[in-house]
Structure formats: C-alpha cells, structure tokens
Amino acid sequence: MSRLKTFLIYVLILVGFIIFSEFLINVSLNSSYHQIGRKDNLEQVTVYQAEATKVNARIKGTITNKEENPINKKYVRIDIYSERDINVGTKYIDIENLEVGKNQEFALYFRAEDVGYYEISYTDQKSTEDLELLPEDLTKQQIVIATIFTMLIFW
C-alpha cells in the first residue's frame, strides 16, 4: 500500500510540474509581445490583436463586406513597417469570394524583425514577394496530445 501511495505522489508531482511549467511558458511568451500600431482607417477591416516581439509578429482580425460600402477588390494588402518607416514585408489576404454582408476571419503569424506598425489597403494585383508565414498557435488539445506522446516516449 505504501508503494502505491509513493507512486501516486510521484504522479501528482509530475502533473503539478507540467501544469506549472505550461503556465510559466505561456506567461513568458505572451509578456514578450508588445502592441503595434495601425496607420490606416479602413472601416471594413477590424483588427483585434496586433502584437510583435523582436523577431515574430501576429495580426488577427475580421474583414466585413458591408452593404453600404462594398469591397470591390480581390485582395487585402497588409504592409508591415519598422519604426523607421522601412517596409519589412507584405502579406495578401484573398477576399475575391467574400459576399456582401459576410465576414471573413484572418490570422497572420509571420517572421519580421523590429515591427513598428502596419498599414492595410485594398488591391487587385498580388505581388510575388510575400512574408514568410509561421505556423499557427497550437490549440490546447494539440498541446495535451503532444505532451502525452512525449511522456510515453520517455517512459
């Protein structure tokens, strides 16, 4: 019976360590992001998260094709600038099939150094130069599954 209690204590310590380390990792990663500014006034594009670190950035938002002011272009162009007004990259979002009165969510994760602000505009032509996108954030379910597989490997 004491062996079972010892095993249970080790399992609880391991689970506590996993939860504690996950918390510290999330807090430290999110605290390294700072807000970046926006230099346009397009009403149809709403950005609810625009943050950057020294090397990575993320922009999340919604594009709304309103009836009173419909979007008649094919792409939304997002230009990323440094604090010294140098264009560090451009990303295009395809909105060709966005119907009037509908919304389209977007999330960009990209690698760009010293991002200061971004500017959004509409365009019909897409340039060949595009930012290198990073993989999206992992969901909680994906993190739990990866943790379980990692524990199985080391067990």
mmCIF file of C-alpha atoms in Angstrom:
data_model
loop_
_atom_site.group_PDB
_atom_site.id
_atom_site.type_symbol
_atom_site.label_atom_id
_atom_site.label_comp_id
_atom_site.label_asym_id
_atom_site.label_seq_id
_atom_site.Cartn_x
_atom_site.Cartn_y
_atom_site.Cartn_z
ATOM 1 C CA MET A 1 0.000 0.000 0.000
ATOM 2 C CA SER A 2 2.843 2.410 0.769
ATOM 3 C CA ARG A 3 4.329 1.689 -2.657
ATOM 4 C CA LEU A 4 1.044 2.741 -4.291
ATOM 5 C CA LYS A 5 0.983 5.943 -2.245
ATOM 6 C CA THR A 6 4.560 6.714 -3.298
ATOM 7 C CA PHE A 7 3.644 6.121 -6.951
ATOM 8 C CA LEU A 8 0.587 8.386 -6.593
ATOM 9 C CA ILE A 9 2.733 11.135 -5.047
ATOM 10 C CA TYR A 10 5.199 10.911 -7.965
ATOM 11 C CA VAL A 11 2.351 11.145 -10.479
ATOM 12 C CA LEU A 12 0.889 14.181 -8.689
ATOM 13 C CA ILE A 13 4.293 15.880 -8.590
ATOM 14 C CA LEU A 14 4.751 15.219 -12.317
ATOM 15 C CA VAL A 15 1.305 16.587 -13.189
ATOM 16 C CA GLY A 16 1.879 19.632 -10.991
ATOM 17 C CA PHE A 17 5.225 20.263 -12.651
ATOM 18 C CA ILE A 18 3.647 20.023 -16.127
ATOM 19 C CA ILE A 19 0.882 22.471 -15.230
ATOM 20 C CA PHE A 20 3.311 24.880 -13.567
ATOM 21 C CA SER A 21 5.781 24.805 -16.475
ATOM 22 C CA GLU A 22 2.970 25.284 -19.028
ATOM 23 C CA PHE A 23 1.784 28.318 -17.086
ATOM 24 C CA LEU A 24 5.283 29.828 -16.916
ATOM 25 C CA ILE A 25 5.910 29.215 -20.624
ATOM 26 C CA ASN A 26 2.644 30.903 -21.655
ATOM 27 C CA VAL A 27 3.198 33.878 -19.354
ATOM 28 C CA SER A 28 6.766 34.451 -20.532
ATOM 29 C CA LEU A 29 5.888 34.152 -24.229
ATOM 30 C CA ASN A 30 2.886 36.459 -24.000
ATOM 31 C CA SER A 31 4.776 39.040 -21.943
ATOM 32 C CA SER A 32 7.428 39.379 -24.665
ATOM 33 C CA TYR A 33 4.825 40.677 -27.170
ATOM 34 C CA HIS A 34 4.093 44.412 -27.453
ATOM 35 C CA GLN A 35 1.293 46.200 -29.305
ATOM 36 C CA ILE A 36 1.990 47.504 -32.794
ATOM 37 C CA GLY A 37 0.202 50.467 -34.327
ATOM 38 C CA ARG A 38 -2.040 50.834 -37.344
ATOM 39 C CA LYS A 39 -1.713 53.653 -39.916
ATOM 40 C CA ASP A 40 -4.961 53.481 -41.914
ATOM 41 C CA ASN A 41 -8.667 53.986 -41.352
ATOM 42 C CA LEU A 42 -10.459 51.224 -43.265
ATOM 43 C CA GLU A 43 -13.810 50.553 -41.627
ATOM 44 C CA GLN A 44 -14.287 47.113 -43.176
ATOM 45 C CA VAL A 45 -11.150 45.632 -41.604
ATOM 46 C CA THR A 46 -11.261 45.241 -37.829
ATOM 47 C CA VAL A 47 -8.051 44.129 -36.112
ATOM 48 C CA TYR A 48 -8.480 42.881 -32.554
ATOM 49 C CA GLN A 49 -4.916 41.664 -31.953
ATOM 50 C CA ALA A 50 -1.714 43.139 -33.410
ATOM 51 C CA GLU A 51 1.417 42.300 -31.464
ATOM 52 C CA ALA A 52 5.105 41.758 -32.154
ATOM 53 C CA THR A 53 8.307 40.614 -30.492
ATOM 54 C CA LYS A 54 11.808 41.325 -31.763
ATOM 55 C CA VAL A 55 11.521 38.621 -34.458
ATOM 56 C CA ASN A 56 7.885 37.442 -34.664
ATOM 57 C CA ALA A 57 4.538 39.145 -35.099
ATOM 58 C CA ARG A 58 0.862 38.240 -35.215
ATOM 59 C CA ILE A 59 -2.167 40.077 -36.533
ATOM 60 C CA LYS A 60 -5.712 38.790 -36.079
ATOM 61 C CA GLY A 61 -8.902 40.392 -37.274
ATOM 62 C CA THR A 62 -12.097 40.342 -39.300
ATOM 63 C CA ILE A 63 -12.926 41.610 -42.784
ATOM 64 C CA THR A 64 -16.567 42.681 -43.190
ATOM 65 C CA ASN A 65 -18.031 43.328 -46.633
ATOM 66 C CA LYS A 66 -20.718 45.875 -45.731
ATOM 67 C CA GLU A 67 -23.706 46.598 -47.965
ATOM 68 C CA GLU A 68 -23.362 50.395 -47.727
ATOM 69 C CA ASN A 69 -19.665 50.288 -48.700
ATOM 70 C CA PRO A 70 -18.864 47.014 -50.532
ATOM 71 C CA ILE A 71 -15.311 45.878 -51.193
ATOM 72 C CA ASN A 72 -14.733 45.569 -54.945
ATOM 73 C CA LYS A 73 -11.086 44.498 -54.886
ATOM 74 C CA LYS A 74 -9.575 40.992 -54.881
ATOM 75 C CA TYR A 75 -7.049 41.245 -52.039
ATOM 76 C CA VAL A 76 -6.461 42.954 -48.719
ATOM 77 C CA ARG A 77 -2.835 44.057 -48.590
ATOM 78 C CA ILE A 78 -1.103 44.311 -45.213
ATOM 79 C CA ASP A 79 2.217 46.174 -45.289
ATOM 80 C CA ILE A 80 4.465 45.731 -42.266
ATOM 81 C CA TYR A 81 6.825 48.598 -41.386
ATOM 82 C CA SER A 82 9.640 49.057 -38.900
ATOM 83 C CA GLU A 83 9.722 52.020 -36.528
ATOM 84 C CA ARG A 84 11.994 53.788 -39.021
ATOM 85 C CA ASP A 85 9.328 53.534 -41.780
ATOM 86 C CA ILE A 86 11.092 50.716 -43.669
ATOM 87 C CA ASN A 87 8.803 48.156 -45.306
ATOM 88 C CA VAL A 88 9.844 44.789 -43.849
ATOM 89 C CA GLY A 89 7.198 42.759 -45.655
ATOM 90 C CA THR A 90 3.799 42.488 -47.269
ATOM 91 C CA LYS A 91 1.057 39.907 -46.911
ATOM 92 C CA TYR A 92 -2.047 39.475 -49.083
ATOM 93 C CA ILE A 93 -5.406 38.045 -47.986
ATOM 94 C CA ASP A 94 -7.698 36.755 -50.718
ATOM 95 C CA ILE A 95 -11.213 38.262 -50.492
ATOM 96 C CA GLU A 96 -12.391 37.604 -54.046
ATOM 97 C CA ASN A 97 -15.263 35.337 -52.938
ATOM 98 C CA LEU A 98 -16.385 37.417 -49.943
ATOM 99 C CA GLU A 99 -20.096 38.130 -50.414
ATOM 100 C CA VAL A 100 -21.769 41.379 -49.391
ATOM 101 C CA GLY A 101 -22.866 41.262 -45.751
ATOM 102 C CA LYS A 102 -20.468 38.419 -44.838
ATOM 103 C CA ASN A 103 -17.398 38.308 -42.567
ATOM 104 C CA GLN A 104 -14.020 36.652 -43.053
ATOM 105 C CA GLU A 105 -11.675 35.973 -40.143
ATOM 106 C CA PHE A 106 -7.923 36.169 -40.691
ATOM 107 C CA ALA A 107 -4.874 35.396 -38.588
ATOM 108 C CA LEU A 108 -1.322 36.117 -39.691
ATOM 109 C CA TYR A 109 1.734 34.774 -37.898
ATOM 110 C CA PHE A 110 4.949 35.899 -39.536
ATOM 111 C CA ARG A 111 8.649 36.431 -39.001
ATOM 112 C CA ALA A 112 9.746 40.070 -39.271
ATOM 113 C CA GLU A 113 12.267 41.985 -37.197
ATOM 114 C CA ASP A 114 11.547 45.243 -35.360
ATOM 115 C CA VAL A 115 7.925 45.679 -36.429
ATOM 116 C CA GLY A 116 6.602 49.117 -35.501
ATOM 117 C CA TYR A 117 3.277 49.411 -37.313
ATOM 118 C CA TYR A 118 1.221 48.052 -40.188
ATOM 119 C CA GLU A 119 -0.951 49.528 -42.905
ATOM 120 C CA ILE A 120 -3.943 47.881 -44.586
ATOM 121 C CA SER A 121 -5.204 48.629 -48.104
ATOM 122 C CA TYR A 122 -7.151 47.003 -50.943
ATOM 123 C CA THR A 123 -5.618 45.912 -54.249
ATOM 124 C CA ASP A 124 -6.435 43.934 -57.388
ATOM 125 C CA GLN A 125 -2.924 42.645 -58.060
ATOM 126 C CA LYS A 126 -0.795 40.412 -55.898
ATOM 127 C CA SER A 127 2.963 40.881 -55.819
ATOM 128 C CA THR A 128 5.304 37.900 -55.916
ATOM 129 C CA GLU A 129 7.052 38.975 -52.716
ATOM 130 C CA ASP A 130 5.271 37.755 -49.640
ATOM 131 C CA LEU A 131 6.118 37.360 -45.961
ATOM 132 C CA GLU A 132 7.192 34.017 -44.604
ATOM 133 C CA LEU A 133 4.277 32.799 -42.542
ATOM 134 C CA LEU A 134 4.826 30.929 -39.325
ATOM 135 C CA PRO A 135 2.694 28.001 -38.236
ATOM 136 C CA GLU A 136 -0.402 28.936 -36.273
ATOM 137 C CA ASP A 137 -0.572 28.707 -32.499
ATOM 138 C CA LEU A 138 -1.239 25.246 -31.161
ATOM 139 C CA THR A 139 -4.605 24.585 -29.599
ATOM 140 C CA LYS A 140 -4.894 23.283 -26.038
ATOM 141 C CA GLN A 141 -5.917 19.860 -27.373
ATOM 142 C CA GLN A 142 -2.813 19.652 -29.596
ATOM 143 C CA ILE A 143 -0.583 20.641 -26.675
ATOM 144 C CA VAL A 144 -2.104 17.965 -24.418
ATOM 145 C CA ILE A 145 -1.707 15.270 -27.088
ATOM 146 C CA ALA A 146 1.910 16.275 -27.758
ATOM 147 C CA THR A 147 2.631 16.215 -24.014
ATOM 148 C CA ILE A 148 1.133 12.735 -23.660
ATOM 149 C CA PHE A 149 3.180 11.394 -26.585
ATOM 150 C CA THR A 150 6.329 12.966 -25.169
ATOM 151 C CA MET A 151 5.686 11.379 -21.783
ATOM 152 C CA LEU A 152 5.134 7.985 -23.449
ATOM 153 C CA ILE A 153 8.438 8.286 -25.300
ATOM 154 C CA PHE A 154 10.391 8.978 -22.117
ATOM 155 C CA TRP A 155 8.545 6.418 -20.034
#
